[in-house]
Coordinates of C-alpha atoms in Angstrom, one line a residue:
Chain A
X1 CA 87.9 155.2 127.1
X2 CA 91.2 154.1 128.1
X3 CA 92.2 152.7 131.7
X4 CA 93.9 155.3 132.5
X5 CA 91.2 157.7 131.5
X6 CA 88.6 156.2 134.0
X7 CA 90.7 156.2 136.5
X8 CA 91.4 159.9 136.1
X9 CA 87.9 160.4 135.4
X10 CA 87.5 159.1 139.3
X11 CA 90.6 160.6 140.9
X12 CA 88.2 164.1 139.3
X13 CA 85.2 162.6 141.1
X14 CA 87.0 162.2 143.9
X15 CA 88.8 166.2 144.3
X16 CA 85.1 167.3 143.3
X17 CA 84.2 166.0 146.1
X18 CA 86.6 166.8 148.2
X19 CA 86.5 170.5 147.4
X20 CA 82.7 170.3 147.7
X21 CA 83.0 169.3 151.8
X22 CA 85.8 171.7 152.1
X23 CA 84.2 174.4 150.9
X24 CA 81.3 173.7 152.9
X25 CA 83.0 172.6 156.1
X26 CA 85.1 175.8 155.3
X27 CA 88.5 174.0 155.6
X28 CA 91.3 175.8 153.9
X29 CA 94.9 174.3 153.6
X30 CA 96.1 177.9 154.0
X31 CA 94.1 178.9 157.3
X32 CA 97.5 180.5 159.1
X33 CA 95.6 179.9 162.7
X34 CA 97.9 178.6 165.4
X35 CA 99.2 179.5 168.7
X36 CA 102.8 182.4 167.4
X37 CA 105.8 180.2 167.9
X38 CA 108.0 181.2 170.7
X39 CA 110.6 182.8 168.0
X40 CA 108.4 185.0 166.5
X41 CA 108.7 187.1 169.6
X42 CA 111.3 189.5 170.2
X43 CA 112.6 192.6 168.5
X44 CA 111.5 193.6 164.6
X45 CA 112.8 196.1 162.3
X46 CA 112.4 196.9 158.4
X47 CA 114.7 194.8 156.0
X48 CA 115.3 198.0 154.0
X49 CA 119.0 198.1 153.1
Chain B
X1 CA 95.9 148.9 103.9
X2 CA 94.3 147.6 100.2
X3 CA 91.5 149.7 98.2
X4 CA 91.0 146.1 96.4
X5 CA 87.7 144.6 97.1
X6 CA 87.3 141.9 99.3
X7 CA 85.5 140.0 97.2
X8 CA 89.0 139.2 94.9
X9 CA 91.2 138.7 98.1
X10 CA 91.4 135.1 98.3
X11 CA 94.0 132.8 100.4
X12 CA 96.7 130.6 98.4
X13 CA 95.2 127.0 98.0
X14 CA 97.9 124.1 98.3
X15 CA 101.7 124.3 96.6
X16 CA 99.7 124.3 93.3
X17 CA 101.8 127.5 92.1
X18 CA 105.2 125.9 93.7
X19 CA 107.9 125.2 90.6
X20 CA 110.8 123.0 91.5
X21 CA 113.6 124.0 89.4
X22 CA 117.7 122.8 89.8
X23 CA 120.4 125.3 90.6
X24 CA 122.5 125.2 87.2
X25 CA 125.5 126.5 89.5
X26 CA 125.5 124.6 92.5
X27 CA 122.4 122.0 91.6
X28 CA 120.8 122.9 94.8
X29 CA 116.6 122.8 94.5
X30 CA 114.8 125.5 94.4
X31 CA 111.5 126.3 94.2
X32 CA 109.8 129.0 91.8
X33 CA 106.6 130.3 93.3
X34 CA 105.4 133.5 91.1
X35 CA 105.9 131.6 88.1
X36 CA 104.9 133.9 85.1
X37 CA 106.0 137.1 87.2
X38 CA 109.4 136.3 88.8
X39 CA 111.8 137.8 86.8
X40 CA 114.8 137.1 89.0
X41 CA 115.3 134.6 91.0
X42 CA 118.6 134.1 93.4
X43 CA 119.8 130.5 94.8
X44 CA 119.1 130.6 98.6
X45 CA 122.3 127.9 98.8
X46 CA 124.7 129.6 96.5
X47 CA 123.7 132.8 96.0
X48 CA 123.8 132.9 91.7
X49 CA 121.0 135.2 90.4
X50 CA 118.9 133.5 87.8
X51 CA 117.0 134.4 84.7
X52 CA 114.0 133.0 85.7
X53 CA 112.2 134.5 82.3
X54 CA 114.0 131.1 80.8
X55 CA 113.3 127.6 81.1
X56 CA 116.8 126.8 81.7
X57 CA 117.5 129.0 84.5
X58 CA 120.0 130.9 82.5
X59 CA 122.6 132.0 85.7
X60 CA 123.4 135.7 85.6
X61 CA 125.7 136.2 88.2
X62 CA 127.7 133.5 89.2
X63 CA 128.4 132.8 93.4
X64 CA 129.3 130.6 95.4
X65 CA 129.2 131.1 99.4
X66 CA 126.9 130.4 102.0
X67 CA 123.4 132.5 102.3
X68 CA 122.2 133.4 105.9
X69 CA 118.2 132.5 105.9
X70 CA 116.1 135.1 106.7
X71 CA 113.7 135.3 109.6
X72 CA 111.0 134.4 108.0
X73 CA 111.8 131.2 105.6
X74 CA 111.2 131.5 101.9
X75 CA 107.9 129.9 101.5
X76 CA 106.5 131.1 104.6
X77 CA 102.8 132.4 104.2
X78 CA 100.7 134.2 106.9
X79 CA 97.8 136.5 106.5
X80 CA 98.1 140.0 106.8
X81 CA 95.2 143.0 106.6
X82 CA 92.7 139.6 105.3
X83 CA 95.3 138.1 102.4
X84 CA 97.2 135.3 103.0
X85 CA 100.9 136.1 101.7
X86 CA 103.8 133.8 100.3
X87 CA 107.4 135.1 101.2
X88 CA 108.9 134.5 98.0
X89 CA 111.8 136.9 98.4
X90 CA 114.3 138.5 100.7
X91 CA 116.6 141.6 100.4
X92 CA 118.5 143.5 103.1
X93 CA 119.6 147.6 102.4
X94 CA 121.1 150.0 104.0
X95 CA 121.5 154.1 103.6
X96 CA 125.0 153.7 104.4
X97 CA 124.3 154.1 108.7
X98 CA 121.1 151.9 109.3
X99 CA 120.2 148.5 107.9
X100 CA 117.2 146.7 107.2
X101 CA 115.2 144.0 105.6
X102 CA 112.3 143.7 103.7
X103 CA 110.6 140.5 102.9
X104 CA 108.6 140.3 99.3
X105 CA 105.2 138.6 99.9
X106 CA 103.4 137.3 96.9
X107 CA 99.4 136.4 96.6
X108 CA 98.1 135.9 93.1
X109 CA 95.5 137.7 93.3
X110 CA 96.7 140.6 95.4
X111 CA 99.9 141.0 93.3
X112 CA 103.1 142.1 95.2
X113 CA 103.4 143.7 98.7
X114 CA 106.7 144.2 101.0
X115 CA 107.1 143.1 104.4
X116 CA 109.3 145.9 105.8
X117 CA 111.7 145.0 108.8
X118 CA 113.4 148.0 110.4
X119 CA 114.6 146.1 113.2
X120 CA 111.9 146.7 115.7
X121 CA 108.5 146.7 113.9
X122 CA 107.2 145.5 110.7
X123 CA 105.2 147.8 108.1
X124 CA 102.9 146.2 105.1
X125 CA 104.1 147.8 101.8
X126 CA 101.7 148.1 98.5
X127 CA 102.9 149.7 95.8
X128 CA 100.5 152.7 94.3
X129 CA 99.5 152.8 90.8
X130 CA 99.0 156.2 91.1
X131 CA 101.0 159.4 91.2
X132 CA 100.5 161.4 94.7
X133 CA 99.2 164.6 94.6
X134 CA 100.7 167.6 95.7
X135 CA 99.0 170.0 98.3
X136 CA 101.2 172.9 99.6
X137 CA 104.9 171.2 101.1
X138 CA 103.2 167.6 101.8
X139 CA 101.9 165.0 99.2
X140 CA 98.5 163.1 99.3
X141 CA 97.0 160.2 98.6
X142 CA 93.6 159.8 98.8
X143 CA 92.6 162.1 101.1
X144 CA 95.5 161.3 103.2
X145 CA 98.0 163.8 103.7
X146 CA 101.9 162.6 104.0
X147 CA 104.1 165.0 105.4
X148 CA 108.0 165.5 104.1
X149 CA 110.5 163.6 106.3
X150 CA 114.2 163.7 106.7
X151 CA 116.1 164.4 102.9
X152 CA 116.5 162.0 100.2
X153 CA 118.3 159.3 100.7
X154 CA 120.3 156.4 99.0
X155 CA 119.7 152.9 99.8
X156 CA 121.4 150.2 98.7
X157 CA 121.0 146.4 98.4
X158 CA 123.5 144.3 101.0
X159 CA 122.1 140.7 100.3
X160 CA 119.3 139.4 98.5
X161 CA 117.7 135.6 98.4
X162 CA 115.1 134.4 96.5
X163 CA 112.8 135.7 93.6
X164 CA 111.7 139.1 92.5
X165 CA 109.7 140.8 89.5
X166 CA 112.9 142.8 89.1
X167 CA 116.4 142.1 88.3
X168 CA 117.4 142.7 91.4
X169 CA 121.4 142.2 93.1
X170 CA 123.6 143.4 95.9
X171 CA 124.6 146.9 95.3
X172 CA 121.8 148.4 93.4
X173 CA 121.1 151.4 94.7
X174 CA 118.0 153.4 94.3
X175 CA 117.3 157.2 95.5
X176 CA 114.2 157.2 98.5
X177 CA 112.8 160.0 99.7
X178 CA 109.7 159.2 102.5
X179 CA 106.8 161.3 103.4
X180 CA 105.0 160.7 106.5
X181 CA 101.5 160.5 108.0
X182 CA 100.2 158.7 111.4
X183 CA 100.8 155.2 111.1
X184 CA 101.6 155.5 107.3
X185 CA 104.7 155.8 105.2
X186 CA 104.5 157.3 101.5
X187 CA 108.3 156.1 99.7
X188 CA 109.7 157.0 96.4
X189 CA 112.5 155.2 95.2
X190 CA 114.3 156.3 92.1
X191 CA 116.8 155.4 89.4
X192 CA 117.9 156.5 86.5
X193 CA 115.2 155.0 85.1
X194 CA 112.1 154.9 86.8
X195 CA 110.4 156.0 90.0
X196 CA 107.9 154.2 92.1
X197 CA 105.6 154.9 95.1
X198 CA 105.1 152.4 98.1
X199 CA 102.6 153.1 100.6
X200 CA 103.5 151.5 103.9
X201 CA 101.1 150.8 107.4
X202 CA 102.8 150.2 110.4
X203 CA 101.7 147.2 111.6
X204 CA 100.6 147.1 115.2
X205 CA 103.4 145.0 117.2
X206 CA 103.0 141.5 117.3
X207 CA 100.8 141.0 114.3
X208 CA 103.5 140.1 111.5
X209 CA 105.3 138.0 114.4
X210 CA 102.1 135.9 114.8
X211 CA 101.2 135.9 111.1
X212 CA 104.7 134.3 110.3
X213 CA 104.7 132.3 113.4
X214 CA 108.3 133.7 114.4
X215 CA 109.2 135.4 117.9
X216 CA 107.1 138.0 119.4
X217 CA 109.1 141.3 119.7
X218 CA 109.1 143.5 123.0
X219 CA 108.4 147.4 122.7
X220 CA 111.5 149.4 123.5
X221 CA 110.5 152.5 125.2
X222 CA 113.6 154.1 124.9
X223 CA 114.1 153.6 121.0
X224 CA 113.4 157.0 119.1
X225 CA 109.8 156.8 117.2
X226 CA 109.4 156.3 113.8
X227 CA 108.4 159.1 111.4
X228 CA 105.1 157.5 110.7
X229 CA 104.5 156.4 114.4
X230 CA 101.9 157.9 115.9
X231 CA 101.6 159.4 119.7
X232 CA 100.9 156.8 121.6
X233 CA 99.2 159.6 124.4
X234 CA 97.8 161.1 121.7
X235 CA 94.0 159.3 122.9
X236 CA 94.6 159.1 126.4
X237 CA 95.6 163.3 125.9
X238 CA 92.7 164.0 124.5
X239 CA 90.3 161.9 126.9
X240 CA 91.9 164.0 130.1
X241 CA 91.4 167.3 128.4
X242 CA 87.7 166.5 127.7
X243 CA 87.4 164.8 131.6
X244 CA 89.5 167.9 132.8
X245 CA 87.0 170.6 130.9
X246 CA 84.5 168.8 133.0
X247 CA 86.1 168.6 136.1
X248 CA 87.0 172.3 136.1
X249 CA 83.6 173.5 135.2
X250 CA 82.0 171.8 138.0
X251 CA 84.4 172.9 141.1
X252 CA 84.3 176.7 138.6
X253 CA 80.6 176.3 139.4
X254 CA 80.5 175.0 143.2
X255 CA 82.9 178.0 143.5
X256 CA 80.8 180.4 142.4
X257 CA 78.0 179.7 143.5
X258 CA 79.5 179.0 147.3
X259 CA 78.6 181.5 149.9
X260 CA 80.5 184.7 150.0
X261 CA 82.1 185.7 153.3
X262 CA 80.0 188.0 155.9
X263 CA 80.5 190.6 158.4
X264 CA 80.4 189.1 161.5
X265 CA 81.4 192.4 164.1
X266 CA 83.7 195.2 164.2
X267 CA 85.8 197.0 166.9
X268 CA 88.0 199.6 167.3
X269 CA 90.8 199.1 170.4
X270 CA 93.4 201.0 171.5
X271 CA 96.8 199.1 172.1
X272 CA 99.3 201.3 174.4
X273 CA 103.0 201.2 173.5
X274 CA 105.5 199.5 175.5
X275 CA 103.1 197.2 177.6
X276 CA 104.3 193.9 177.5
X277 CA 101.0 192.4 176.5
X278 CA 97.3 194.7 176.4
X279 CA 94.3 192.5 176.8
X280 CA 90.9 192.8 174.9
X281 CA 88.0 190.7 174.8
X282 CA 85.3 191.3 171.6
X283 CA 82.5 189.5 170.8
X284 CA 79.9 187.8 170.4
X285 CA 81.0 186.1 167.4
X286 CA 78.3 184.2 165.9
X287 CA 78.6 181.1 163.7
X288 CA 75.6 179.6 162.5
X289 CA 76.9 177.3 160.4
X290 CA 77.8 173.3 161.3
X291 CA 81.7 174.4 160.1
X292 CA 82.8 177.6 158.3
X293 CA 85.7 179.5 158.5
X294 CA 86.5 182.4 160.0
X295 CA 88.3 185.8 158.9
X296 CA 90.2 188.1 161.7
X297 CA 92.0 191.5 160.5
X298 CA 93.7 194.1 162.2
X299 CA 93.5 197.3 160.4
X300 CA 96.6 200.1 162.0
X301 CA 96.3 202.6 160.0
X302 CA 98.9 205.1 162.5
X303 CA 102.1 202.3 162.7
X304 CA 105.1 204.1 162.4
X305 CA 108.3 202.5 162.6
X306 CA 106.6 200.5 164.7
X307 CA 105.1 196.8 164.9
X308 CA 102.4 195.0 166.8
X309 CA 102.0 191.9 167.8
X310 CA 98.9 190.3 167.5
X311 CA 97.6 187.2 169.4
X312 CA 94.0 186.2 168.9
X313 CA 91.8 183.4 171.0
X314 CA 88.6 182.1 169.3
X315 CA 86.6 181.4 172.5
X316 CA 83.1 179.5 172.3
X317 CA 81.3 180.9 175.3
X318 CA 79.7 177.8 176.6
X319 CA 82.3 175.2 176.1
X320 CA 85.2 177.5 176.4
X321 CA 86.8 175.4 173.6
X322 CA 89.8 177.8 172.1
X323 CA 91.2 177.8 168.5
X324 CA 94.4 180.6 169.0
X325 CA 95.6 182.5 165.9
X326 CA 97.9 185.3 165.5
X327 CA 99.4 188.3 163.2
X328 CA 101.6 190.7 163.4
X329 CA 101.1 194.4 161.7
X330 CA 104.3 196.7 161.0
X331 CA 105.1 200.1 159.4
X332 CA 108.3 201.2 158.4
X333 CA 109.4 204.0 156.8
X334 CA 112.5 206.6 155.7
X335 CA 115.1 208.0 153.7
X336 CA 118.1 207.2 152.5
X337 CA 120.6 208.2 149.6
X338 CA 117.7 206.8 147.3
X339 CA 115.1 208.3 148.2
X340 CA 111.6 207.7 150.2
X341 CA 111.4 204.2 150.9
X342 CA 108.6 202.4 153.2
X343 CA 107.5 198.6 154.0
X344 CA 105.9 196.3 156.2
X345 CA 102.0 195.5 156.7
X346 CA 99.7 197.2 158.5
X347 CA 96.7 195.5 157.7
X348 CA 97.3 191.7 158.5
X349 CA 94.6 188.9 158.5
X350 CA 94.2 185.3 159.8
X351 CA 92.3 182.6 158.9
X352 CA 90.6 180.3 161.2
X353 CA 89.6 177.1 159.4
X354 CA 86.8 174.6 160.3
X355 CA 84.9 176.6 163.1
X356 CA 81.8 174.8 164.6
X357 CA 79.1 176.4 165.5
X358 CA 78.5 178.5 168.2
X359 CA 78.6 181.8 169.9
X360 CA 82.3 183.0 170.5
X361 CA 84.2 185.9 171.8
X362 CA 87.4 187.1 170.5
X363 CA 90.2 187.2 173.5
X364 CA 93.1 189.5 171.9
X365 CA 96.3 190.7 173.2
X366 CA 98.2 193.3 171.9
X367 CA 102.1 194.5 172.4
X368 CA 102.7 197.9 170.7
X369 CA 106.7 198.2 170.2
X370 CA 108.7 200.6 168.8
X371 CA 111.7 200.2 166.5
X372 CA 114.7 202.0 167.6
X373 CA 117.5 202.7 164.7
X374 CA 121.0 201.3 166.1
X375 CA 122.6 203.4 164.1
X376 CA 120.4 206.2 164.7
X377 CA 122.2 209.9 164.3
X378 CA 122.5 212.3 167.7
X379 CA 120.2 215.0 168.4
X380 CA 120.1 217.6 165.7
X381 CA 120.9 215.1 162.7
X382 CA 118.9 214.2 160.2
X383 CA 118.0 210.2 161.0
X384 CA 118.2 207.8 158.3
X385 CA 115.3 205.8 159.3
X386 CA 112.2 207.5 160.6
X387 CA 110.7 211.1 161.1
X388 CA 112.2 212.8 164.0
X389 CA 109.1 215.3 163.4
X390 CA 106.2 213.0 164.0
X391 CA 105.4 213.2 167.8
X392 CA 105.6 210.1 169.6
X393 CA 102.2 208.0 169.9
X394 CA 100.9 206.7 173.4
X395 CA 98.4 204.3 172.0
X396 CA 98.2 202.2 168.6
X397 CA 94.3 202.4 167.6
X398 CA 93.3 199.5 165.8
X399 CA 90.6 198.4 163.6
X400 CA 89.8 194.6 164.4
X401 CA 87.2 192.9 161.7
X402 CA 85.8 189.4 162.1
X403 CA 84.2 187.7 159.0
X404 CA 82.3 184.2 158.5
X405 CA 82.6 182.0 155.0
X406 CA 84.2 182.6 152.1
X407 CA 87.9 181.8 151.7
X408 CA 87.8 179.4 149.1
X409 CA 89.2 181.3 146.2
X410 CA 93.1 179.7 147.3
X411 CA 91.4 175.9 147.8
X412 CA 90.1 176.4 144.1
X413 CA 92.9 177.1 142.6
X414 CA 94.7 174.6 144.0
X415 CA 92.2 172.0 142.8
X416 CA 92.5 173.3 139.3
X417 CA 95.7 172.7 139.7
X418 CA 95.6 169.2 140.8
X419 CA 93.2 168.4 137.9
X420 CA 95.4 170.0 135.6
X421 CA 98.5 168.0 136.3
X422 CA 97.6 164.6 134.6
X423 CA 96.7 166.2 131.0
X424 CA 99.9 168.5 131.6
X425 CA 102.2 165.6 132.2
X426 CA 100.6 163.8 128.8
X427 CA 101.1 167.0 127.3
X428 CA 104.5 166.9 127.9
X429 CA 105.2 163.1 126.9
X430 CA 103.2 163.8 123.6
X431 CA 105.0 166.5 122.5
X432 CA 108.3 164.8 123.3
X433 CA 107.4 162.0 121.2
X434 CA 106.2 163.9 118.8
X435 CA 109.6 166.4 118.8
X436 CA 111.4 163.1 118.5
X437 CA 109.7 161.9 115.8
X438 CA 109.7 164.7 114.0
X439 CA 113.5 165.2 115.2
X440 CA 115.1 164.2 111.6
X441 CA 117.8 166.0 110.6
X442 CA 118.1 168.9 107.7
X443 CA 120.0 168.9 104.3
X444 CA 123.2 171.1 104.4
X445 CA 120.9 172.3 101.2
X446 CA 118.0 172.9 103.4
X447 CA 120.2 174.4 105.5
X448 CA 121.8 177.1 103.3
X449 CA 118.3 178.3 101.6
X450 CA 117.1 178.6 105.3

């Protein structure tokens, strides 16, 4: 196996792992939780033209 | 690449087989070192091919000018594939657009082999004593399949030095046509007379360089690859596809068999219109679990060109620690010269990630607003946007739904991706080398049947 095949072979390891606490500490890189900015108050409407 | 046995592959002893002979032209000395075989021999000092079939070096064509040496000196040996070789002759050709050199080595019990120079890397030539076979568009040779290159070709002979086993001189020209396989080169070279097939390796960079004791040659990346070079991320492709397989089944499994998400409570509140804000507390909201994430969505199932704004508060009853969140659900709909049109969502979500345990409540304020047209029509005209018939709404009832777990469809994809990138970008690189190897250009005959 090449160098550069062991090393991805560990940089694997490593986002198995990764995913395996994020799944189980139930972090997402998409959770859209946080306090609404201060501009996304104020008057809405459709975008229908 | 020889089929010989090794048994009859022995080095050259001494200068035993060495002739020294005079010039007759320019009475420069020569040496003769395939006595018995060389047919031709040309005067590396003046140029004059010689009969070398007679004693007295009967001179064929007469020259006199200076002869640039070769890289490799006549008379250079170095062992190659196990067989120590003798560089007995030199030749340069040419297809009229790019030149090059090849070097004929000599070992007596081996026979003849060429020593091709295109420049850039070397390739060990043997000459087969058999006729290729044909299989479908490609030729083979045992076992090994050689796939059709670019169109014939005509090379021709722009300086020669030293002897041959052929009568050899600058300007013969010979018709070559070359067939390729990985690391291999399959050649037939015809004249009116004859045609003969070389089978040429590609020698791996630095070995004829060391064998010959002359200047080690760097690898030029940018140089287009050779017809019978071989993907160098070939290997390291296949490797990461087989790691990759791997990788993905194990996160495919930790997906599936992670916990699904769970129902964790559900309430229905009423949100009245035009309030600046409409607060509501729900709970508890229990989360066993060290971490998980949790799920909040507002189902408004009445919105009618109208929106809500959502703000939630994650609040864990004994610490009072807060994680905020919000959403926003909208319904829009009408008519216009098109016909029925509608948008926005009325059933909005938001993820809370990385919740510790504990028992929370669910602090939510609501603002009900509606959407007023500017350019709304006066009483007794038919409005572009909205119903005038639906009767206006005093409260917004809304569906709120909290969930534990789940989630990590999005993560898992997103890993995939990551372990996918490495074997795409050697994807990529190999087919590129191999497009550009395989990049030669067609025959206008070619061309025109096509």
């Amino acid at each position: 196996m090449s160098r550069s095949s062991i090393f991805y072979a560990l940089i694997c390891l490593g986002l198995i792992a990764l995913y395996a606490s994020a799944a189980r500490n139930g972090y997402s890189p998409f959770a859209q939780a946080g306090a609404r900015p201060f501009f996304f108050y104020g008057s809405r409407g459709p975008t229908h033209k | 690449m020889s089929t010989v046995p090794r048994t009859r592959t022995r080095p050259l002893q001494g200068a035993s087989t060495v002739k020294t002979l005079n010039c007759p032209n320019c009475g420069g000395t020569i040496a003769l070192r395939a006595a018995g075989t060389t047919v031709s021999l040309v005067c590396e000092h003046c140029g004059s091919t010689l009969d070398a079939t007679q004693p007295e070096l009967r001179v064929i064509v007469e020259a006199n000018r200076a002869l640039h040496r070769p890289l490799i000196p006549l008379g250079s040996r170095g062992e190659l594939d196990g067989v120590t070789w003798e560089v007995t002759g030199y030749l340069e050709r040419t297809d009229g657009e790019e030149p090059w050199s090849e070097y004929l080595l000599f070992n007596p019990y081996e026979g003849y082999a060429f020593l091709i120079d295109d420049g850039d890397r070397f390739s060990l030539g043997r000459l087969l004593d058999r006729v290729p076979g044909w299989d479908d568009n490609a030729l083979s040779v045992g076992g090994q399949v050689f796939e059709p290159t670019w169109p014939t070709y005509e090379a021709r002979v722009t300086f020669v030095v030293g002897e041959f086993y052929w009568r050899v001189k600058v300007g013969e020209r010979v018709q070559v046509t070359d067939y390729a396989a990985p690391n291999l080169m399959l050649s037939a070279e015809e004249n009116g007379a004859e045609r003969s097939w070389t089978r040429s390796k590609l020698l791996a960079r630095g070995t004829a360089e060391a064998a010959f004791r002359i200047p080690a040659r760097q690898a030029s990346w940018d140089s287009t690859p050779r017809a019978d070079e071989p993907s160098p991320y070939r290997r390291n492709l296949r490797e990461a596809l087989v790691i990759a397989a791997l990788a993905a089944a194990v996160l495919l499994f930790l997906g599936i068999t992670a916990p699904s998400n769970r129902l964790v409570l559900t309430r229905q509140i009423d949100v009245p219109f035009d309030e600046k804000s409409h607060n509501v507390v729900i709970g508890p909201v229990d989360l066993p679990s060290a971490r998980q994430s949790v799920h909040v969505r507002a189902r408004v199932d009445t919105l009618n060109n109208s929106w809500l704004d959502i703000d939630y508060s994650l609040v864990e009853r004994r610490t009072q620690q807060s994680y905020a969140g919000y959403a926003t659900a909208e319904r829009y709909s009408g008519r216009d010269s098109d016909g029925a049109w509608s948008e926005g969502d009325n059933d909005p979500g938001v993820r809370f990630s990385s919740i510790p345990r504990g028992t929370y409540d669910l602090v939510i304020d609501g603002a009900a607003h509606r959407w007023v047209d500017p350019k709304a029509a006066p009483a007794g005209f038919t409005p572009i946007f909205g119903s005038a018939d639906l009767p206006p709404q005093d409260m917004v009832p809304v569906t709120v739904e909290v969930r534990r777990g789940g989630g990590t469809g999005g993560l898992l994809f997103l890993f995939l991706v990551l372990i996918a990138a490495w074997p795409l970008i050697l994807w990529f690189k190999h087919a590129h080398h191999e497009a550009r190897r395989r990049g030669w250009p067609q025959s206008d005959d070619e061309d025109g049947d096509e």
